Each structure stands twice: as C-alpha cells, then as structure tokens.
Coordinates of C-alpha atoms and ligand atoms in Angstrom, one line a residue:
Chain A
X6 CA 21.3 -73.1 -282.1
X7 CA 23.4 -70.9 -279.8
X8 CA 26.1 -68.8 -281.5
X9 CA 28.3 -68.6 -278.2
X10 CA 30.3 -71.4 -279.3
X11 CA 33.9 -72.4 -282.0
X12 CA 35.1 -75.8 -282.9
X13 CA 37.0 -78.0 -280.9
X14 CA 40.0 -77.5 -283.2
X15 CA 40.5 -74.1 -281.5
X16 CA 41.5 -76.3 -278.2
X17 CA 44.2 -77.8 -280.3
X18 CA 46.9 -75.7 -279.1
X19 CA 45.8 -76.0 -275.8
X20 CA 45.9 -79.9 -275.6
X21 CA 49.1 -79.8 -277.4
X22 CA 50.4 -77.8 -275.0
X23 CA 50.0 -81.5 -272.7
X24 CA 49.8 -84.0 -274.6
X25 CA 52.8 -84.8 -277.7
X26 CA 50.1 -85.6 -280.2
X27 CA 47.7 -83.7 -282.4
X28 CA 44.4 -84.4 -280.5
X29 CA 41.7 -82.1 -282.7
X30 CA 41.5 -85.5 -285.2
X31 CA 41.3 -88.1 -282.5
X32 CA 38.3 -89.5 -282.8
X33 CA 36.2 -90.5 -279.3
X34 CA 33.0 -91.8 -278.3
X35 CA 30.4 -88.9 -276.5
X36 CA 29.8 -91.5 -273.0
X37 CA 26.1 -89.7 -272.9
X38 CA 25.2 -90.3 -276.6
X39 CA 27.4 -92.8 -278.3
X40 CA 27.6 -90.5 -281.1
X41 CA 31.4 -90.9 -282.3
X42 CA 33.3 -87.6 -282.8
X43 CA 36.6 -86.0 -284.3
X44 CA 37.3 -83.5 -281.4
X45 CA 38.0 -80.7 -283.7
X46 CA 34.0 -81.1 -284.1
X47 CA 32.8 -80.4 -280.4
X48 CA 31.6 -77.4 -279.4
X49 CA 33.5 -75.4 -277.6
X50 CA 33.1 -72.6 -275.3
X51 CA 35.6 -70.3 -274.0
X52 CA 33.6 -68.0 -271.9
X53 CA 33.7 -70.1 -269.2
X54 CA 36.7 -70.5 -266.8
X55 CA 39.1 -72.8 -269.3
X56 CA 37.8 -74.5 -272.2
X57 CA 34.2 -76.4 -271.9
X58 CA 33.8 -78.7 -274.9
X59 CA 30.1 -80.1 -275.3
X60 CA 28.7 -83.1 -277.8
X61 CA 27.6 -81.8 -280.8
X62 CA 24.4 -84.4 -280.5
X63 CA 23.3 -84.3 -276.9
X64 CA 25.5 -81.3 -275.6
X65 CA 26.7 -82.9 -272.6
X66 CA 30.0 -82.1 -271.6
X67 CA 32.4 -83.7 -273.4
X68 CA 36.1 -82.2 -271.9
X69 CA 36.5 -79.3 -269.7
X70 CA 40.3 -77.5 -269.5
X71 CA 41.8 -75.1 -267.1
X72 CA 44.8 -73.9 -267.1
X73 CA 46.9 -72.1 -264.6
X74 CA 50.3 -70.8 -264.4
X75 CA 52.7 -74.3 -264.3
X76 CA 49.5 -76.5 -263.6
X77 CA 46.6 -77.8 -265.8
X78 CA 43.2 -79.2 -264.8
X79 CA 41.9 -82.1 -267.0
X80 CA 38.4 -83.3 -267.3
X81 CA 37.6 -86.1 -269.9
X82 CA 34.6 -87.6 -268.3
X83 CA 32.1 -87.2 -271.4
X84 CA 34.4 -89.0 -273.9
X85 CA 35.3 -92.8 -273.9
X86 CA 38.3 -94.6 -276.4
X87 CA 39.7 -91.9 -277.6
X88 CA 41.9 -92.9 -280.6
X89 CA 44.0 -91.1 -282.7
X90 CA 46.9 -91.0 -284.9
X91 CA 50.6 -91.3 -283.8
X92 CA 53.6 -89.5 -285.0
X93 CA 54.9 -91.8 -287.9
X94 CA 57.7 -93.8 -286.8
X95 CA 56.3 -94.6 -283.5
Chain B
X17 CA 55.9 -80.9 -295.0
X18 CA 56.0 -84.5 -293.8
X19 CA 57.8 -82.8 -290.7
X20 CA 54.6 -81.3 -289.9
X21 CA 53.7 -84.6 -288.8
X22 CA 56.1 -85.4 -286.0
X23 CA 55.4 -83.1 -283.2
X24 CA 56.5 -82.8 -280.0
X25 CA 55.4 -80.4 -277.0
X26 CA 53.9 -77.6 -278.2
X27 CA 55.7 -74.7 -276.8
X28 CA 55.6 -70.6 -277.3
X29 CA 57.8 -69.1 -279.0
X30 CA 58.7 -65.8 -280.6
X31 CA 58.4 -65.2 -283.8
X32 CA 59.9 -61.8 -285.5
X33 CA 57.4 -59.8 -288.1
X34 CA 59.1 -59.1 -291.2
X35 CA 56.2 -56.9 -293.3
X36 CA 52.6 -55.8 -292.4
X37 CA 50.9 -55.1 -296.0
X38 CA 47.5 -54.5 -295.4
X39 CA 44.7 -56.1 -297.3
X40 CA 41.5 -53.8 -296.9
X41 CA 40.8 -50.9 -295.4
X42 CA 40.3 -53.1 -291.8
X43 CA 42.6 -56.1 -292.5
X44 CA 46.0 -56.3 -292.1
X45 CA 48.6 -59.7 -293.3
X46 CA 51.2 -60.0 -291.0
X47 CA 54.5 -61.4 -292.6
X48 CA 56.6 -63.6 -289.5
X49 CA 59.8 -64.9 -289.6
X50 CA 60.6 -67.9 -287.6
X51 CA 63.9 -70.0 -287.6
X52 CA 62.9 -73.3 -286.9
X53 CA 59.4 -73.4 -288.4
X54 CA 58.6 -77.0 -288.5
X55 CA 56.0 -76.6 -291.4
X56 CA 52.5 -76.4 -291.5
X57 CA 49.5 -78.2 -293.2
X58 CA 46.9 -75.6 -295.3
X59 CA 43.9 -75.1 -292.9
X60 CA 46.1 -75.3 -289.8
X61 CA 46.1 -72.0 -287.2
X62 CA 48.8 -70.5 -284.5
X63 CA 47.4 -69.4 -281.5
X64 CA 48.9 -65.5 -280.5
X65 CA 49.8 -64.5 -277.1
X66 CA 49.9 -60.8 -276.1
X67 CA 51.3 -60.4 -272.7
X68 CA 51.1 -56.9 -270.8
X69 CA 53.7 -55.2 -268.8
X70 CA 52.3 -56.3 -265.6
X71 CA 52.3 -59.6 -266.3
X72 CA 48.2 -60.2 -267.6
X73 CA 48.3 -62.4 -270.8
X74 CA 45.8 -63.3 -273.4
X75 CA 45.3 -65.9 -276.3
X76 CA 43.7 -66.1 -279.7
X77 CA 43.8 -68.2 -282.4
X78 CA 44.6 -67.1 -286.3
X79 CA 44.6 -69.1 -288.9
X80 CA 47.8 -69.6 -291.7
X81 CA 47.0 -67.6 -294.7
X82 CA 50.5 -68.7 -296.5
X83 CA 51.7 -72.1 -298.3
X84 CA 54.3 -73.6 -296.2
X85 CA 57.3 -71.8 -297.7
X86 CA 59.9 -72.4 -295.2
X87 CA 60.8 -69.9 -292.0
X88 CA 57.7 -67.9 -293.6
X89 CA 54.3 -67.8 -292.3
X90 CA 51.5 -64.9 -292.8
X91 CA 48.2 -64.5 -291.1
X92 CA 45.6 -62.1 -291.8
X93 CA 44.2 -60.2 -289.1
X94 CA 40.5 -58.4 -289.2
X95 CA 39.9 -55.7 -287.3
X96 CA 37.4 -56.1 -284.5
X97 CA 36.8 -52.7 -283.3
X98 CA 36.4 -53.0 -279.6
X99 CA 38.0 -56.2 -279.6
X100 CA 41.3 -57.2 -277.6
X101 CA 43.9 -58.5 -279.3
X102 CA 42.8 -57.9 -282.7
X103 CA 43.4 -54.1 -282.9
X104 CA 46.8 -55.3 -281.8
X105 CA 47.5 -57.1 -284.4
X106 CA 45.7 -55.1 -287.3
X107 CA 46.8 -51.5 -286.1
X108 CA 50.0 -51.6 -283.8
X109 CA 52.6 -54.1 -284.5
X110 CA 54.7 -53.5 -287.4
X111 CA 58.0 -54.7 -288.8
X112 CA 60.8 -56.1 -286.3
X113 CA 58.4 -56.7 -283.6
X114 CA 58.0 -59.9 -281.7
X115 CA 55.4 -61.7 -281.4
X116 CA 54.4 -65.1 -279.4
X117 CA 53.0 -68.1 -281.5
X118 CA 52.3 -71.6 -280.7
X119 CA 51.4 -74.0 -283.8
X120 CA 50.9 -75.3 -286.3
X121 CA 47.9 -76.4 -284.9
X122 CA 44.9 -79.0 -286.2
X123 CA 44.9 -81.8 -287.9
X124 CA 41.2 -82.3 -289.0
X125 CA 40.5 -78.7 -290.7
X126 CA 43.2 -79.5 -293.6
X127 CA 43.4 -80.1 -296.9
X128 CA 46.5 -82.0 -298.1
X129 CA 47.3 -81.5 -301.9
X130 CA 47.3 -85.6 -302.6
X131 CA 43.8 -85.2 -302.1
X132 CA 42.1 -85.6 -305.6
X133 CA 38.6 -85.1 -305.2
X134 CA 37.1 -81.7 -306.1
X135 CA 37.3 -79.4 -303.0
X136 CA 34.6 -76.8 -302.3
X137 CA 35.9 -73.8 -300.1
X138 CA 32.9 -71.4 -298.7
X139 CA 34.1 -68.4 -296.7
X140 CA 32.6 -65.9 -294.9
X141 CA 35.0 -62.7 -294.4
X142 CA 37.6 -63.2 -292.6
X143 CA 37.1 -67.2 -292.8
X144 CA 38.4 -67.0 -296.0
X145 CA 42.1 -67.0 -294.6
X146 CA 42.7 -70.7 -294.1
X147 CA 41.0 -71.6 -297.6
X148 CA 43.2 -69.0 -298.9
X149 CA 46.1 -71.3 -297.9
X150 CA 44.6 -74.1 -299.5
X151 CA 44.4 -72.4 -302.5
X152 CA 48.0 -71.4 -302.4
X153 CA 49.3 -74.7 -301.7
X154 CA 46.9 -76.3 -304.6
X155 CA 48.8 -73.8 -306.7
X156 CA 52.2 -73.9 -305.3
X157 CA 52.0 -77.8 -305.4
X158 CA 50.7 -77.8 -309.2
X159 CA 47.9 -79.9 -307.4
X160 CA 45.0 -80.6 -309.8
X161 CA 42.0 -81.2 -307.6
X162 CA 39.1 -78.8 -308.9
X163 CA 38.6 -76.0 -306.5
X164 CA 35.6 -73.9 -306.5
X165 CA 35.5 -70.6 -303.7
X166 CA 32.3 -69.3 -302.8
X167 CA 33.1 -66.3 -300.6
X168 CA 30.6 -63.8 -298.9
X169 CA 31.4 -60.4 -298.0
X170 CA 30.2 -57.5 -297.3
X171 CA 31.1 -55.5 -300.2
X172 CA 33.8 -55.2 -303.0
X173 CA 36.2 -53.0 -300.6
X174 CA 36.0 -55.7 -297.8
X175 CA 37.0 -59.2 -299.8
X176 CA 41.1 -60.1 -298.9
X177 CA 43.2 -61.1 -301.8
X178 CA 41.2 -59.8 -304.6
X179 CA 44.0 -59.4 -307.3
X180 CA 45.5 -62.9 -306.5
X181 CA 41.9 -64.6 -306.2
X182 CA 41.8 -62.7 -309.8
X183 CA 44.8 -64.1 -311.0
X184 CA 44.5 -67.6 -310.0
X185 CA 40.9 -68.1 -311.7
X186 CA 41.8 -66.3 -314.9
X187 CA 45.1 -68.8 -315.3
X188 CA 43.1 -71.8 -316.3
X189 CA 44.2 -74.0 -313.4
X190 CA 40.7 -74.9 -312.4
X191 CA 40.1 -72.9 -309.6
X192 CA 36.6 -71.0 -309.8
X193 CA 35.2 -68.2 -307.3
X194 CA 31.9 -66.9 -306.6
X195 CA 31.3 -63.6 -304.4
X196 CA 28.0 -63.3 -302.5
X197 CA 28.1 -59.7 -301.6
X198 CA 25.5 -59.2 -298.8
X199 CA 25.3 -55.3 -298.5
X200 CA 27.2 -53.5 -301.1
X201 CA 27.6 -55.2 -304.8
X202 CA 29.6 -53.7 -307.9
X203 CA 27.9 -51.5 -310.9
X204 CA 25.9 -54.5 -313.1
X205 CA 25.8 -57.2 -310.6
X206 CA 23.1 -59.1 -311.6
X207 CA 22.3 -60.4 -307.7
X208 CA 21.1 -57.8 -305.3
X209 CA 23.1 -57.8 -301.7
X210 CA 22.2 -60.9 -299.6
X211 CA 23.2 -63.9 -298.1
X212 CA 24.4 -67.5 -299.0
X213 CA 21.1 -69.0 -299.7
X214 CA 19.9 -72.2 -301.2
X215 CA 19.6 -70.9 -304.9
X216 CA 23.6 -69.6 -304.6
X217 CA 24.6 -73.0 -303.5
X218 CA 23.3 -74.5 -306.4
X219 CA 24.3 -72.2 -309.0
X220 CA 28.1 -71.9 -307.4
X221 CA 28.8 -74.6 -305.6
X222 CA 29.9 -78.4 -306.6
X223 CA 26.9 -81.0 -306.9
X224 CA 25.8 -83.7 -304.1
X225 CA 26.8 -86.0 -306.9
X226 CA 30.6 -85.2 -307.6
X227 CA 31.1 -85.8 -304.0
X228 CA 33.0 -82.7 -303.0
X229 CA 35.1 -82.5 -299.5
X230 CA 33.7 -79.3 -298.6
X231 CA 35.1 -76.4 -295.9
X232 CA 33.5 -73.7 -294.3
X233 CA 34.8 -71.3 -292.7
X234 CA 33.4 -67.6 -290.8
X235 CA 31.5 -66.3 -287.8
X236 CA 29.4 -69.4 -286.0
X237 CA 26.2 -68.5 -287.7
X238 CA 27.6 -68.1 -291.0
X239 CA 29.3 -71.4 -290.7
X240 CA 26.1 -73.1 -289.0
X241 CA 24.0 -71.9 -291.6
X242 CA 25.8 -72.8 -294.7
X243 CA 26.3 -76.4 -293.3
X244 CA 22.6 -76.5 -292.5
X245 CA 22.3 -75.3 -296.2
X246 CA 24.8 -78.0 -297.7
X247 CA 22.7 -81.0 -296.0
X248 CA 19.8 -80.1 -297.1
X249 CA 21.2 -79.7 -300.7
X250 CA 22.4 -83.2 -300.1
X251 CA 25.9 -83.6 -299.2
X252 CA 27.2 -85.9 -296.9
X253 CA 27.9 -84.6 -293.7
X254 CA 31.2 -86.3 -293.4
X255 CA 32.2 -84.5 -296.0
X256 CA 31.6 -81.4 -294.6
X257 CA 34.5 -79.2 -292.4
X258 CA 34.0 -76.2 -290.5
X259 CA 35.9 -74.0 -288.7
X260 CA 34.0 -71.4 -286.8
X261 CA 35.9 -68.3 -285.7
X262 CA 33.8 -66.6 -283.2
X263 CA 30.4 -64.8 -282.1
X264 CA 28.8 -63.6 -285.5
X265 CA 28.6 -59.9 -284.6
X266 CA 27.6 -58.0 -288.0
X267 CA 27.4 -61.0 -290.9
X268 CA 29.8 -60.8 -293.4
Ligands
FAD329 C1 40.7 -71.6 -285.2 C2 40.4 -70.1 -285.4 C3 41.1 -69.4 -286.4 C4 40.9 -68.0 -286.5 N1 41.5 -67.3 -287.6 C5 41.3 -66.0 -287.7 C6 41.9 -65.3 -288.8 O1 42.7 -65.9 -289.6 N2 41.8 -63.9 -288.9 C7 41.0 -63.3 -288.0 O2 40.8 -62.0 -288.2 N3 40.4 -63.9 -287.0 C8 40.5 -65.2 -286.8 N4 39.9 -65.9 -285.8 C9 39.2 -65.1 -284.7 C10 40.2 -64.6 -283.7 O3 40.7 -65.7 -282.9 C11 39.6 -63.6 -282.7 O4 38.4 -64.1 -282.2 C12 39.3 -62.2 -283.3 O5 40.5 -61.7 -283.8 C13 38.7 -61.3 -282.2 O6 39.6 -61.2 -281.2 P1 39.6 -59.8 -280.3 O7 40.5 -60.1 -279.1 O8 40.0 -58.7 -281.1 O9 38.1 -59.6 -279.8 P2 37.5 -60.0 -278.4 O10 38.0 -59.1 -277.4 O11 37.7 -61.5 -278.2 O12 36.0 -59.7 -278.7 C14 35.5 -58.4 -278.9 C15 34.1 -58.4 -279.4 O13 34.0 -59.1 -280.7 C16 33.2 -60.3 -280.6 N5 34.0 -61.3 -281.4 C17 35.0 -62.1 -281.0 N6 35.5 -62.8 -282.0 C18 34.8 -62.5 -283.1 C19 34.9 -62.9 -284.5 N7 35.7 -63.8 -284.9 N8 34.0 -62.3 -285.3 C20 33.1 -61.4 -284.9 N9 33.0 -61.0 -283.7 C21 33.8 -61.5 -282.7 C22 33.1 -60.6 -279.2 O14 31.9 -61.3 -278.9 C23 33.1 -59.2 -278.5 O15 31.9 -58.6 -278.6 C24 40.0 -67.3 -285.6 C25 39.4 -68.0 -284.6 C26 39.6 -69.4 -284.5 C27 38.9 -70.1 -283.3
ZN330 ZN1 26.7 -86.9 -277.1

C-alpha cells in the first residue's frame, strides 16, 4: 500500500466550502467496483492539482476537486447515489 | 452541540489566539477564541489558512483537541521541521494573533457521547489530538462508555497531555491507557522500544468479542498498519475509523 495518501474526511472542508451539507459521511456507490463507501473513507491525494479521491477497493477515481480563486471544478464521475444526511429540520 | 448539526456554507473566518502553552518540547496547543463558534463534535478538524503578503495562500487541516466549551477551541500543533505551515503554527504565532479557520469539519470521524459501546482510541503521536477530544468530552459529559487509549510514541518526552491522560485514568471513570514507546521507554519498562504489534493489541486493547467502535489515528502507515492489525485480530471493519494525517516520515 502507498503511503502518499489521507482520508477523504480531510476534503470535508473543501466540499463544504460548495455544498450546505456535511458530505465526508454521505455514503456513495464506487461506479467501477460497486463497493459502497462513506467518503470520509476514500483515499485522497493532495499532491496532485486539487484534491483526487480514489476507491479504497479498486482505486479508480472516485472525485477529483480544483479549486481556483471565485471558481471550482467538480468531477464526481466514479461515484453513483450519493446519499447523505440533511440538516435536521429540513 | 445539536447546533453542530445545522450547517450552512462553510466560510473562513478569523479566529483570535488567546494562549499558546506548549505541550512537548516540539508541540505546541493553540488556545482560539472565536465569537460565533457554532460547536463542534469530538473527532471533528478546522482547516488553517496562512496567507503571505503577496497574496500566496496555503491550507492544512488540524484536528480539535478541546471539548466543545463554547467560543473556545484548542488544537495541537506538531512540529514538522522543514514543513510549511506547521513551524507557523508551533513556533511563531502567539497570543492576539489572527488566525484563519474553516470548520468544524467531518461528520464520520466522531464519537458522540450517547454512544454506549466501549470505544477503543489507538493513536500514533500527534493522532492522538482528536481522541484527546473524545476523551474530554466522555469526561466533560459524565459519559460512561469504557474507553481504553493505546498510544505510541516515541518516547516519554514526546507523548501530549501526560498529566491529564494521568489524571483521568487514576480517577476511576473507566478510562485506561497503554503507551507503546517505540524508541526510548522509562527506567523498568518491562517492553523494550517497538511498535504496535499483534501481542500489544491483545494485551491493551478491547476484545473482537465486546464489539468496540474503534479509532485510529497517525501518519498513513501507522494508521494502515494498526487497522491491518485490528482485522486480523478479528474486529469488524465497520467498526473500525481512521483518520490518517499525512506521509509517515519518522514513525512515532
Ligand atoms: C484531518 C487531519 C487532521 C490533522 N490534525 C493534525 C493535528 O491535530 N496536529 C498536527 O500536528 N497535525 C495534524 N494534521 C497534519 C497537518 O495537516 C499537516 O500535514 C502537518 O502539520 C504538516 O504540515 P506542514 O505544512 O508543516 O508540512 P508540509 O510542508 O506539508 O510537509 C513537509 C514535509 O513533511 C511531510 N509531512 C507532511 N505531513 C506530515 C505528517 N502529518 N506527518 C509526518 N510528515 C508529514 C511531507 O511529506 C514533507 O516531507 C492533520 C491532518 C489531517 C488530514
Ligand atoms: Zn471501487
């Protein structure tokens, strides 16, 4: 196993940052794999321009995240039904 | 703390440090005070921004060392000698500086204190920062959930919080720690230096059997290795949380 890598909970901030909700223990399906996955528990690597977040099974790509100054770049091709918890009282 | 559940857009903002105290010889807690804290869960982090004159920023994440206590929030910093941001943080900032946070963030890396199942914490240095806020809250709370701490460092001098890890064992509210010390170990230690390994597991940690939510927390291969360690002993891996921190650079 490679050691170049954190947990996808340290992108948490990051998809925050967009989206309203807490996205680290949505739950999604890997589209390569099938595997089901909290996305705290990807693999992510910051080396690489943005945020690359592989499956923890197959390591295909699961999200990739750039962000610029007033813009963001989202890539969610790896991941299918994404589900997660909303605020209470919505 | 239920606050900490309705978010909106996360957004920077500044917090102002109150206190540095400094916890080893490399480590510093930083004390921040920040007027509308929403509250935070125990295992959640902030991510740090340090922004240069000419305009270059840079991010990291630290995790909360503290309890939710409210406009209060401490992190502990370890020195990384030729890192970025850390020497920053451990070194440079002191008392009525700003500084720019975003959190609380995570909601899977958390340990709420309704939980009633025995919780094993394993750290690894610095990792031992958001179990430390477990801990705290467990106490704070007058939760009763068993907690057990195995924690490897590198020696005596380098473990954070030893008087108040002291403390809370010795006060009979069922909290137990274990040191693995992997290069230097106090006079009459009965184990020579060396790693979490198989044996240590067994001897300090909870059994397969009680069903234990476990979290793990240090370098990458510290965490990978002790997760690798706790399914082979037999614990469900769904029971199992990590949070690694970064490249392994000099085990703890
Ligand atoms: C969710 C999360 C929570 C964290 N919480 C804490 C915390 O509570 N306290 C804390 O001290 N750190 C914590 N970290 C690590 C922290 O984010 C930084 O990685 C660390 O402070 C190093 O940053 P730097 O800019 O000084 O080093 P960099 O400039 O990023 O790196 C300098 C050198 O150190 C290596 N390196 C980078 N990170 C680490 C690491 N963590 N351990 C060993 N070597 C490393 C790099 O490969 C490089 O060679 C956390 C990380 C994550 C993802
Ligand atoms: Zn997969």
């Amino acid at each position: 196993m490679t050691e170049d890598h954190i947990d996808g909970n340290a992108a948490g901030g990051a998809l925050r940052d967009i989206f309203t909700v807490d996205l680290t223990a949505a739950v999604g399906r890997c589209s390569s794999c099938s595997q089901s996955l909290a996305l705290a528990e990807a693999r992510l690597y910051t080396q690489a321009p943005g945020l690359v977040a592989r499956c923890p099974g197959c390591e295909e790509v699961v999200f990739r995240l750039v962000r610029g100054p007033g813009r963001a770049w989202l890539d969610m091709r790896g991941v299918t039904c994404v589900q997660f918890e909303l605020p209470t009282g919505s | 703390m239920a606050r900490a559940t309705v978010l909106g857009r996360l957004t920077w903002r500044v917090a102002t440090v109150a206190a540095v105290r400094d916890e080893t010889q490399n480590a510093r807690t930083i004390v921040l005070d920040l007027p509308d804290w929403p509250g935070h869960l125990a295992g959640q982090h902030v991510d740090v921004r340090l922004t240069a004159p000419d305009g270059y920023s840079t991010e990291r994440s630290y995790s909360i060392a503290s309890a939710p206590e409210g406009n209060r929030l401490e992190l502990t910093v370890d020195l990384l000698p030729d890192g970025e941001v850390s020497p920053y943080l451990a070194r440079v900032l002191s008392a009525g500086d700003p500084l720019e946070i975003r959190g609380p963030i995570g909601g899977w890396f958390v340990w709420r204190p309704e939980r009633p199942e025995p919780v094993q914490l394993i750290a690894g240095g610095s990792g031992v920062v958001p179990l430390m806020a477990m801990i705290r809250t467990r106490e704070a709370g007058g939760a009763r959930a068993p907690f057990r701490l195995l924690y490897s460092t590198r020696g005596p001098e380098a473990a954070f919080y030893r008087d108040e890890l002291r403390r809370s064992s010795e006060n009979g509210s069922g909290l137990s720690v274990t040191y693995a010390y992997t290069r230097e170990v106090p006079q009459d230690w009965e184990r020579p230096p060396g790693r979490v390994d198989a044996g240590l597991l067994a001897q300090a940690a909870w059994a397969p059997e009680r069903e234990p939510i476990s979290f793990v927390c240090g370098p990458t291969g510290f965490v990978e290795n002790v997760a690798d360690l706790l399914v082979s002993a037999g614990h469900d891996p769904a029971r199992i949380r990590t949070e690694r921190f970064g490249p392994s650079g000099g085990q703890p």
